[in-house]
């Protein structure tokens, strides 16, 4: 019976796809929406895939209809599967060891809190063979607001564990200010890690409860999460 719920972001926190996600979106814009434009200037870190889609549609004058969003989602996911092996992605330092260590603690439930589409999230985790560590999660299919994803993640954990899960039971771990903010939105402990797009100094400005350069010190990181 878990007593503490640990929610991990994916990109920049657990792994880097080496640009595969962005390439898959770019290919989708080109192949299905006839655009020959660069993806430059679109912020993806800390965003949800729905939020990124909304911005792309607005920027390129694509009607933001449920049909277009579904075409975009399906095409992106198909492209992602194809390009993931072509990019030099990697698990971030200490991730494998940390997940192995935490998963041995029966008092913890390891979950996801990510802006990725659900299927994209699991595809990335499967590619790096760490999907088996996670039981459930909140995902970015339907909302541009990461705070909503945090609420979905708590609900998913409650459903999985069949108990009430509040922010006080939760640790949210991510690499962007948006991860810290969504932890605040649900009253969870915020752990920021500077392995993504933001430096230690930049993350310090949003005052996470704990701030790490990376996950290489397994014992120390575990002690923060389990306290
Ligand atoms: Mg991230």
GROMACS .gro file of C-alpha atoms and ligand atoms in nm:
model
  228
    1UNK     CA    1   0.000   0.000   0.000
    2UNK     CA    2   0.176   0.319  -0.115
    3UNK     CA    3   0.205   0.600   0.135
    4UNK     CA    4   0.387   0.843  -0.090
    5UNK     CA    5   0.317   0.919  -0.452
    6UNK     CA    6   0.604   1.024  -0.677
    7UNK     CA    7   0.527   1.189  -1.008
    8UNK     CA    8   0.797   1.223  -1.272
    9UNK     CA    9   0.804   1.452  -1.571
   10UNK     CA   10   0.961   1.281  -1.875
   11UNK     CA   11   1.150   1.509  -2.117
   12UNK     CA   12   1.450   1.675  -1.956
   13UNK     CA   13   1.385   1.490  -1.630
   14UNK     CA   14   1.406   1.118  -1.708
   15UNK     CA   15   1.536   1.130  -2.063
   16UNK     CA   16   1.622   1.330  -2.368
   17UNK     CA   17   1.495   1.209  -2.705
   18UNK     CA   18   1.774   1.407  -2.872
   19UNK     CA   19   1.521   1.609  -3.069
   20UNK     CA   20   1.302   1.321  -3.192
   21UNK     CA   21   0.983   1.470  -3.047
   22UNK     CA   22   1.034   1.804  -3.214
   23UNK     CA   23   1.127   1.638  -3.544
   24UNK     CA   24   0.809   1.427  -3.531
   25UNK     CA   25   0.598   1.741  -3.485
   26UNK     CA   26   0.783   1.921  -3.763
   27UNK     CA   27   0.727   1.629  -4.001
   28UNK     CA   28   0.358   1.632  -3.911
   29UNK     CA   29   0.323   1.997  -4.003
   30UNK     CA   30   0.496   1.931  -4.335
   31UNK     CA   31   0.331   1.605  -4.437
   32UNK     CA   32  -0.028   1.667  -4.326
   33UNK     CA   33  -0.063   2.042  -4.315
   34UNK     CA   34   0.152   2.138  -4.615
   35UNK     CA   35   0.384   2.367  -4.424
   36UNK     CA   36   0.747   2.416  -4.517
   37UNK     CA   37   0.844   2.616  -4.217
   38UNK     CA   38   1.090   2.565  -3.934
   39UNK     CA   39   0.976   2.474  -3.585
   40UNK     CA   40   1.210   2.737  -3.438
   41UNK     CA   41   1.083   2.963  -3.165
   42UNK     CA   42   0.817   2.730  -3.029
   43UNK     CA   43   0.875   2.669  -2.659
   44UNK     CA   44   0.817   2.303  -2.577
   45UNK     CA   45   0.980   2.261  -2.234
   46UNK     CA   46   0.720   2.237  -1.959
   47UNK     CA   47   0.434   2.263  -2.209
   48UNK     CA   48   0.165   2.009  -2.284
   49UNK     CA   49   0.132   1.856  -2.631
   50UNK     CA   50  -0.217   2.001  -2.649
   51UNK     CA   51  -0.078   2.345  -2.564
   52UNK     CA   52   0.197   2.314  -2.825
   53UNK     CA   53  -0.061   2.203  -3.083
   54UNK     CA   54  -0.282   2.503  -3.002
   55UNK     CA   55   0.013   2.738  -3.052
   56UNK     CA   56   0.122   2.575  -3.379
   57UNK     CA   57  -0.233   2.588  -3.517
   58UNK     CA   58  -0.265   2.954  -3.427
   59UNK     CA   59   0.077   3.043  -3.563
   60UNK     CA   60   0.020   2.871  -3.896
   61UNK     CA   61  -0.348   2.951  -3.940
   62UNK     CA   62  -0.471   2.592  -3.904
   63UNK     CA   63  -0.829   2.557  -3.784
   64UNK     CA   64  -0.819   2.438  -3.423
   65UNK     CA   65  -1.092   2.176  -3.465
   66UNK     CA   66  -1.119   1.838  -3.291
   67UNK     CA   67  -1.066   1.671  -3.630
   68UNK     CA   68  -0.743   1.861  -3.704
   69UNK     CA   69  -0.614   1.805  -3.353
   70UNK     CA   70  -0.676   1.431  -3.385
   71UNK     CA   71  -0.501   1.415  -3.724
   72UNK     CA   72  -0.209   1.604  -3.575
   73UNK     CA   73  -0.195   1.374  -3.271
   74UNK     CA   74  -0.214   1.050  -3.467
   75UNK     CA   75   0.037   1.161  -3.730
   76UNK     CA   76   0.276   1.291  -3.466
   77UNK     CA   77   0.259   0.962  -3.273
   78UNK     CA   78   0.325   0.762  -3.588
   79UNK     CA   79   0.619   0.986  -3.677
   80UNK     CA   80   0.754   0.967  -3.323
   81UNK     CA   81   0.775   0.585  -3.335
   82UNK     CA   82   0.966   0.609  -3.663
   83UNK     CA   83   1.218   0.875  -3.562
   84UNK     CA   84   1.293   0.779  -3.200
   85UNK     CA   85   1.559   0.524  -3.304
   86UNK     CA   86   1.724   0.773  -3.541
   87UNK     CA   87   1.811   1.027  -3.274
   88UNK     CA   88   2.086   1.003  -3.016
   89UNK     CA   89   1.856   1.018  -2.717
   90UNK     CA   90   1.959   0.910  -2.372
   91UNK     CA   91   1.843   0.848  -2.020
   92UNK     CA   92   1.963   1.134  -1.803
   93UNK     CA   93   2.237   1.081  -1.541
   94UNK     CA   94   2.136   0.859  -1.252
   95UNK     CA   95   1.783   0.791  -1.376
   96UNK     CA   96   1.814   0.414  -1.417
   97UNK     CA   97   1.967   0.370  -1.073
   98UNK     CA   98   1.718   0.604  -0.906
   99UNK     CA   99   1.414   0.432  -1.057
  100UNK     CA  100   1.551   0.093  -0.965
  101UNK     CA  101   1.608   0.208  -0.608
  102UNK     CA  102   1.270   0.378  -0.564
  103UNK     CA  103   1.076   0.092  -0.722
  104UNK     CA  104   1.207  -0.141  -0.451
  105UNK     CA  105   1.027   0.068  -0.187
  106UNK     CA  106   0.676  -0.068  -0.143
  107UNK     CA  107   0.574   0.256   0.025
  108UNK     CA  108   0.612   0.450  -0.299
  109UNK     CA  109   0.400   0.459  -0.613
  110UNK     CA  110   0.594   0.583  -0.915
  111UNK     CA  111   0.373   0.772  -1.161
  112UNK     CA  112   0.401   1.016  -1.449
  113UNK     CA  113   0.310   1.381  -1.471
  114UNK     CA  114   0.392   1.488  -1.823
  115UNK     CA  115   0.277   1.718  -2.098
  116UNK     CA  116   0.321   1.437  -2.350
  117UNK     CA  117   0.027   1.275  -2.521
  118UNK     CA  118  -0.044   0.952  -2.330
  119UNK     CA  119   0.072   0.727  -2.614
  120UNK     CA  120   0.377   0.943  -2.679
  121UNK     CA  121   0.477   0.928  -2.315
  122UNK     CA  122   0.463   0.549  -2.301
  123UNK     CA  123   0.641   0.521  -2.639
  124UNK     CA  124   0.932   0.727  -2.511
  125UNK     CA  125   0.953   0.524  -2.188
  126UNK     CA  126   0.934   0.194  -2.379
  127UNK     CA  127   1.208   0.310  -2.616
  128UNK     CA  128   1.438   0.361  -2.319
  129UNK     CA  129   1.305   0.050  -2.139
  130UNK     CA  130   1.188   0.229  -1.825
  131UNK     CA  131   0.811   0.199  -1.877
  132UNK     CA  132   0.780  -0.088  -1.630
  133UNK     CA  133   0.871   0.140  -1.339
  134UNK     CA  134   0.550   0.343  -1.376
  135UNK     CA  135   0.194   0.250  -1.293
  136UNK     CA  136  -0.018   0.543  -1.411
  137UNK     CA  137  -0.004   0.915  -1.478
  138UNK     CA  138  -0.145   1.247  -1.587
  139UNK     CA  139  -0.088   1.342  -1.951
  140UNK     CA  140  -0.120   1.640  -2.184
  141UNK     CA  141  -0.367   1.516  -2.445
  142UNK     CA  142  -0.657   1.742  -2.363
  143UNK     CA  143  -0.538   2.047  -2.174
  144UNK     CA  144  -0.283   2.322  -2.238
  145UNK     CA  145  -0.256   2.381  -1.862
  146UNK     CA  146   0.002   2.178  -1.673
  147UNK     CA  147  -0.178   2.248  -1.346
  148UNK     CA  148  -0.470   2.049  -1.487
  149UNK     CA  149  -0.230   1.767  -1.570
  150UNK     CA  150  -0.118   1.765  -1.205
  151UNK     CA  151  -0.480   1.725  -1.094
  152UNK     CA  152  -0.530   1.445  -1.348
  153UNK     CA  153  -0.215   1.274  -1.220
  154UNK     CA  154  -0.342   1.278  -0.860
  155UNK     CA  155  -0.677   1.141  -0.975
  156UNK     CA  156  -0.507   0.863  -1.171
  157UNK     CA  157  -0.294   0.770  -0.870
  158UNK     CA  158  -0.602   0.767  -0.647
  159UNK     CA  159  -0.782   0.542  -0.892
  160UNK     CA  160  -0.487   0.307  -0.925
  161UNK     CA  161  -0.423   0.280  -0.551
  162UNK     CA  162  -0.790   0.297  -0.452
  163UNK     CA  163  -0.726   0.558  -0.185
  164UNK     CA  164  -0.751   0.933  -0.147
  165UNK     CA  165  -0.439   1.107  -0.279
  166UNK     CA  166  -0.376   1.470  -0.193
  167UNK     CA  167  -0.086   1.698  -0.273
  168UNK     CA  168   0.052   1.640   0.075
  169UNK     CA  169   0.110   1.276  -0.020
  170UNK     CA  170   0.281   1.371  -0.346
  171UNK     CA  171   0.625   1.463  -0.475
  172UNK     CA  172   0.638   1.618  -0.823
  173UNK     CA  173   0.971   1.606  -1.003
  174UNK     CA  174   1.049   1.803  -1.317
  175UNK     CA  175   1.298   2.016  -1.504
  176UNK     CA  176   1.105   2.340  -1.568
  177UNK     CA  177   0.939   2.622  -1.373
  178UNK     CA  178   0.605   2.484  -1.494
  179UNK     CA  179   0.673   2.161  -1.306
  180UNK     CA  180   0.732   2.356  -0.985
  181UNK     CA  181   0.422   2.568  -1.045
  182UNK     CA  182   0.197   2.266  -1.097
  183UNK     CA  183   0.331   2.112  -0.776
  184UNK     CA  184   0.232   2.434  -0.598
  185UNK     CA  185  -0.113   2.421  -0.762
  186UNK     CA  186  -0.191   2.089  -0.596
  187UNK     CA  187   0.003   2.142  -0.272
  188UNK     CA  188   0.271   1.884  -0.352
  189UNK     CA  189   0.642   1.886  -0.273
  190UNK     CA  190   0.833   2.026  -0.572
  191UNK     CA  191   1.167   1.876  -0.675
  192UNK     CA  192   1.342   2.051  -0.964
  193UNK     CA  193   1.630   1.898  -1.156
  194UNK     CA  194   1.854   2.095  -1.391
  195UNK     CA  195   1.900   1.829  -1.658
  196UNK     CA  196   1.667   1.991  -1.909
  197UNK     CA  197   1.638   2.335  -2.063
  198UNK     CA  198   1.675   2.531  -1.737
  199UNK     CA  199   1.987   2.587  -1.527
  200UNK     CA  200   2.011   2.552  -1.150
  201UNK     CA  201   2.006   2.931  -1.117
  202UNK     CA  202   1.696   2.965  -1.335
  203UNK     CA  203   1.512   2.694  -1.144
  204UNK     CA  204   1.613   2.846  -0.809
  205UNK     CA  205   1.410   3.155  -0.899
  206UNK     CA  206   1.086   2.956  -0.879
  207UNK     CA  207   1.178   2.827  -0.532
  208UNK     CA  208   1.130   2.451  -0.551
  209UNK     CA  209   1.142   2.263  -0.222
  210UNK     CA  210   1.450   2.079  -0.344
  211UNK     CA  211   1.681   2.162  -0.633
  212UNK     CA  212   1.920   1.913  -0.789
  213UNK     CA  213   2.183   1.929  -1.061
  214UNK     CA  214   2.096   1.573  -1.160
  215UNK     CA  215   1.999   1.236  -1.008
  216UNK     CA  216   2.346   1.085  -0.981
  217UNK     CA  217   2.352   1.068  -0.600
  218UNK     CA  218   2.087   0.799  -0.567
  219UNK     CA  219   2.088   0.784  -0.188
  220UNK     CA  220   2.059   1.160  -0.146
  221UNK     CA  221   1.780   1.200  -0.404
  222UNK     CA  222   1.593   0.905  -0.252
  223UNK     CA  223   1.618   1.059   0.093
  224UNK     CA  224   1.453   1.378  -0.036
  225UNK     CA  225   1.173   1.191  -0.210
  226UNK     CA  226   1.101   0.952   0.077
  227UNK     CA  227   1.111   1.204   0.360
  228LIG    MG1  228   1.032   1.838  -1.891
   0.00000   0.00000   0.00000
